[in-house]
Amino acid sequence: MSINSSVAGNGTASNSSTTILLGRILLSVIFLLSGFGKLTAISGTAGYFGALGLPVPTVTAVLVGLIELLGGLAILVGFQTRIVAWVLAIFTIATGLVAHTGWADQMQ
């Protein structure tokens, strides 16, 4: 009886860790691509931030790009995942409130 329950437990643990890894990879890709895109097209990002009225658009663009890139990388490698996840969650909410308010715009 205990053999069957330990086998079932091992299968569940394996599936759980695989699911967590897959979730971390998929979540990190979103932030990595977004951060990389902002940092490689910094003038366009700064122009967009300037149009939003954000202060010091170039510096803000670099900071936002670094938060997304480094946060995505931290999630991917498993570094301080709970803290980074909270930081990225708060960052995402703030981004939604500041930069993505045009619900009629299909690019939002």
Coordinates of N, CA and C in Angstrom, one line a residue:
M1 N 0.8 -1.2 0.0 CA 0.0 0.0 0.0 C 0.9 1.3 0.0
S2 N 1.9 1.3 0.8 CA 2.7 2.5 0.8 C 3.5 2.6 -0.5
I3 N 3.8 1.5 -1.1 CA 4.6 1.6 -2.4 C 3.7 2.4 -3.4
N4 N 2.5 2.1 -3.5 CA 1.6 2.7 -4.5 C 1.4 4.2 -4.2
S5 N 1.3 4.5 -2.9 CA 1.1 5.9 -2.6 C 2.4 6.7 -2.8
S6 N 3.5 6.1 -2.6 CA 4.8 6.9 -2.9 C 5.0 7.0 -4.4
V7 N 4.6 6.1 -5.2 CA 4.7 6.2 -6.6 C 3.8 7.3 -7.1
A8 N 2.6 7.3 -6.6 CA 1.7 8.4 -7.0 C 2.2 9.7 -6.6
G9 N 2.8 9.8 -5.4 CA 3.3 11.0 -4.9 C 4.5 11.5 -5.7
N10 N 5.3 10.6 -6.2 CA 6.5 11.0 -7.0 C 6.0 11.5 -8.3
G11 N 5.0 10.9 -8.9 CA 4.5 11.3 -10.2 C 3.9 12.7 -10.1
T12 N 3.2 13.0 -9.0 CA 2.6 14.3 -8.8 C 3.6 15.3 -8.6
A13 N 4.6 15.0 -7.8 CA 5.7 16.0 -7.6 C 6.4 16.3 -8.9
S14 N 6.7 15.3 -9.7 CA 7.3 15.5 -11.0 C 6.5 16.4 -11.9
N15 N 5.2 16.1 -12.0 CA 4.3 16.9 -12.8 C 4.3 18.3 -12.3
S16 N 4.3 18.5 -11.0 CA 4.2 19.8 -10.4 C 5.4 20.6 -10.7
S17 N 6.6 20.0 -10.6 CA 7.8 20.8 -10.9 C 8.0 21.1 -12.4
T18 N 7.5 20.2 -13.2 CA 7.5 20.4 -14.6 C 6.5 21.6 -15.0
T19 N 5.4 21.6 -14.3 CA 4.4 22.6 -14.6 C 5.0 24.0 -14.1
I20 N 5.6 24.0 -13.0 CA 6.2 25.2 -12.4 C 7.3 25.7 -13.4
L21 N 8.1 24.8 -13.9 CA 9.2 25.2 -14.8 C 8.6 25.8 -16.1
L22 N 7.6 25.1 -16.6 CA 6.9 25.6 -17.8 C 6.3 27.0 -17.6
G23 N 5.7 27.2 -16.5 CA 5.1 28.4 -16.2 C 6.1 29.5 -16.0
R24 N 7.2 29.2 -15.4 CA 8.3 30.2 -15.3 C 8.9 30.6 -16.6
I25 N 9.0 29.6 -17.5 CA 9.6 29.9 -18.8 C 8.6 30.8 -19.6
L26 N 7.3 30.4 -19.6 CA 6.3 31.2 -20.4 C 6.2 32.6 -19.9
L27 N 6.1 32.7 -18.5 CA 6.0 34.1 -18.0 C 7.2 34.9 -18.2
S28 N 8.4 34.3 -18.1 CA 9.6 35.1 -18.3 C 9.8 35.5 -19.8
V29 N 9.3 34.7 -20.7 CA 9.4 35.1 -22.2 C 8.7 36.4 -22.4
I30 N 7.5 36.6 -21.8 CA 6.8 37.8 -22.0 C 7.6 39.1 -21.6
F31 N 8.2 39.0 -20.4 CA 9.0 40.1 -19.9 C 10.3 40.3 -20.6
L32 N 11.0 39.1 -20.9 CA 12.2 39.2 -21.7 C 12.1 39.9 -23.0
L33 N 11.1 39.4 -23.8 CA 10.9 40.0 -25.1 C 10.5 41.5 -25.0
S34 N 9.6 41.8 -24.1 CA 9.2 43.2 -23.9 C 10.4 44.1 -23.5
G35 N 11.1 43.7 -22.6 CA 12.3 44.4 -22.1 C 13.4 44.6 -23.2
F36 N 13.6 43.5 -23.9 CA 14.6 43.5 -25.0 C 14.1 44.5 -26.1
G37 N 12.9 44.4 -26.4 CA 12.3 45.3 -27.4 C 12.4 46.8 -27.1
K38 N 12.2 47.1 -25.8 CA 12.3 48.5 -25.4 C 13.8 48.9 -25.4
L39 N 14.7 48.1 -25.0 CA 16.1 48.5 -24.9 C 16.7 48.5 -26.2
T40 N 16.3 47.8 -27.2 CA 16.9 47.8 -28.5 C 16.3 48.9 -29.4
A41 N 15.1 49.4 -29.0 CA 14.5 50.6 -29.8 C 14.2 51.7 -28.8
I42 N 15.3 52.1 -28.1 CA 15.1 53.0 -27.0 C 14.6 54.4 -27.4
S43 N 14.9 54.8 -28.6 CA 14.4 56.1 -29.1 C 12.9 56.1 -29.3
G44 N 12.4 55.0 -29.9 CA 10.9 54.8 -30.1 C 10.2 54.7 -28.7
T45 N 10.8 54.0 -27.8 CA 10.2 53.8 -26.5 C 10.2 55.2 -25.8
A46 N 11.3 55.9 -25.8 CA 11.4 57.2 -25.2 C 10.4 58.2 -25.8
G47 N 10.2 58.1 -27.1 CA 9.2 59.0 -27.8 C 7.8 58.7 -27.3
Y48 N 7.5 57.4 -27.2 CA 6.2 57.0 -26.7 C 6.0 57.4 -25.2
F49 N 7.0 57.3 -24.4 CA 6.9 57.7 -23.0 C 6.8 59.2 -22.9
G50 N 7.5 59.9 -23.8 CA 7.4 61.4 -23.8 C 6.0 61.8 -24.2
A51 N 5.4 61.1 -25.2 CA 4.0 61.4 -25.6 C 3.0 61.2 -24.4
L52 N 3.3 60.3 -23.6 CA 2.5 60.0 -22.4 C 2.7 61.0 -21.3
G53 N 3.7 61.9 -21.4 CA 4.0 62.9 -20.4 C 4.8 62.4 -19.3
L54 N 5.5 61.2 -19.4 CA 6.3 60.7 -18.4 C 7.6 61.5 -18.2
P55 N 8.1 61.7 -17.0 CA 9.3 62.5 -16.8 C 10.5 61.8 -17.4
V56 N 11.5 62.5 -17.9 CA 12.8 62.1 -18.4 C 12.5 60.8 -19.2
P57 N 11.9 60.9 -20.4 CA 11.5 59.7 -21.1 C 12.6 58.7 -21.5
T58 N 13.8 59.2 -21.8 CA 14.9 58.2 -22.1 C 15.3 57.4 -20.9
V59 N 15.4 58.1 -19.8 CA 15.8 57.4 -18.5 C 14.7 56.4 -18.1
T60 N 13.5 56.9 -18.2 CA 12.3 56.0 -17.9 C 12.3 54.8 -18.8
A61 N 12.5 55.0 -20.1 CA 12.5 53.9 -21.0 C 13.6 52.8 -20.7
V62 N 14.8 53.3 -20.3 CA 15.9 52.4 -19.9 C 15.5 51.7 -18.6
L63 N 14.9 52.4 -17.6 CA 14.6 51.7 -16.4 C 13.5 50.7 -16.6
V64 N 12.5 51.0 -17.4 CA 11.4 50.1 -17.6 C 11.9 48.9 -18.4
G65 N 12.7 49.1 -19.4 CA 13.3 48.0 -20.1 C 14.1 47.1 -19.2
L66 N 14.9 47.7 -18.3 CA 15.7 46.9 -17.4 C 14.9 46.1 -16.4
I67 N 13.8 46.7 -15.9 CA 13.0 46.0 -15.0 C 12.4 44.8 -15.7
E68 N 11.9 45.0 -16.9 CA 11.3 43.9 -17.6 C 12.3 42.8 -18.0
L69 N 13.5 43.2 -18.5 CA 14.5 42.2 -18.9 C 15.1 41.5 -17.7
L70 N 15.5 42.2 -16.7 CA 16.1 41.6 -15.5 C 15.0 40.8 -14.7
G71 N 13.8 41.3 -14.6 CA 12.8 40.6 -13.9 C 12.4 39.3 -14.6
G72 N 12.3 39.3 -16.0 CA 12.1 38.1 -16.7 C 13.2 37.1 -16.6
L73 N 14.4 37.6 -16.6 CA 15.6 36.7 -16.4 C 15.6 36.1 -15.0
A74 N 15.3 36.9 -14.0 CA 15.2 36.3 -12.6 C 14.2 35.2 -12.5
I75 N 13.0 35.5 -13.1 CA 12.0 34.4 -13.0 C 12.4 33.2 -13.8
L76 N 13.1 33.4 -14.9 CA 13.5 32.2 -15.7 C 14.5 31.4 -15.0
V77 N 15.5 32.0 -14.3 CA 16.5 31.2 -13.6 C 16.1 30.8 -12.2
G78 N 15.0 31.3 -11.7 CA 14.5 31.0 -10.4 C 15.2 31.8 -9.3
F79 N 15.6 33.0 -9.6 CA 16.3 33.8 -8.5 C 15.2 34.7 -7.8
Q80 N 15.0 34.4 -6.5 CA 14.1 35.2 -5.7 C 12.7 35.3 -6.4
T81 N 12.2 34.2 -6.8 CA 11.0 34.2 -7.7 C 9.8 34.9 -7.0
R82 N 9.6 34.7 -5.7 CA 8.4 35.3 -5.1 C 8.5 36.8 -5.0
I83 N 9.7 37.3 -4.7 CA 9.9 38.7 -4.6 C 9.8 39.4 -6.0
V84 N 10.5 38.8 -7.0 CA 10.5 39.3 -8.3 C 9.1 39.2 -8.9
A85 N 8.3 38.2 -8.6 CA 7.0 38.0 -9.1 C 6.1 39.2 -8.5
W86 N 6.3 39.5 -7.3 CA 5.5 40.6 -6.7 C 5.9 41.9 -7.3
V87 N 7.2 42.1 -7.5 CA 7.7 43.4 -8.2 C 7.1 43.5 -9.6
L88 N 7.1 42.4 -10.3 CA 6.6 42.5 -11.7 C 5.1 42.6 -11.7
A89 N 4.4 42.0 -10.7 CA 2.9 42.2 -10.6 C 2.6 43.7 -10.4
I90 N 3.2 44.3 -9.4 CA 3.0 45.7 -9.1 C 3.4 46.6 -10.3
F91 N 4.5 46.3 -11.0 CA 4.9 47.0 -12.2 C 3.9 46.8 -13.3
T92 N 3.3 45.7 -13.5 CA 2.4 45.4 -14.5 C 1.1 46.2 -14.3
I93 N 0.6 46.3 -13.0 CA -0.6 47.0 -12.7 C -0.3 48.5 -12.9
A94 N 0.9 49.0 -12.5 CA 1.2 50.4 -12.7 C 1.3 50.7 -14.2
T95 N 1.9 49.8 -14.9 CA 2.0 50.0 -16.4 C 0.6 50.1 -17.0
G96 N -0.3 49.3 -16.6 CA -1.6 49.3 -17.1 C -2.4 50.6 -16.8
L97 N -2.1 51.1 -15.6 CA -2.8 52.3 -15.2 C -2.2 53.6 -15.9
V98 N -0.9 53.5 -16.2 CA -0.3 54.7 -16.8 C -0.2 54.7 -18.3
A99 N 0.1 53.6 -18.9 CA 0.4 53.6 -20.3 C -0.6 52.9 -21.2
H100 N -1.5 52.1 -20.6 CA -2.4 51.3 -21.4 C -3.9 51.6 -21.0
T101 N -4.2 52.9 -21.2 CA -5.6 53.3 -20.8 C -6.5 53.4 -21.9
G102 N -6.0 53.4 -23.1 CA -6.9 53.5 -24.3 C -7.5 52.2 -24.7
W103 N -8.6 51.9 -24.1 CA -9.3 50.6 -24.3 C -9.8 50.4 -25.8
A104 N -10.1 51.6 -26.4 CA -10.6 51.5 -27.8 C -9.5 51.2 -28.8
D105 N -8.3 51.5 -28.4 CA -7.1 51.3 -29.3 C -6.7 49.8 -29.3
Q106 N -6.8 49.2 -30.5 CA -6.5 47.8 -30.6 C -5.0 47.5 -30.3
M107 N -4.2 48.4 -30.3 CA -2.7 48.2 -30.0 C -2.5 48.1 -28.5
Q108 N -3.5 48.3 -27.7 CA -3.4 48.3 -26.2 C -3.4 46.9 -25.8

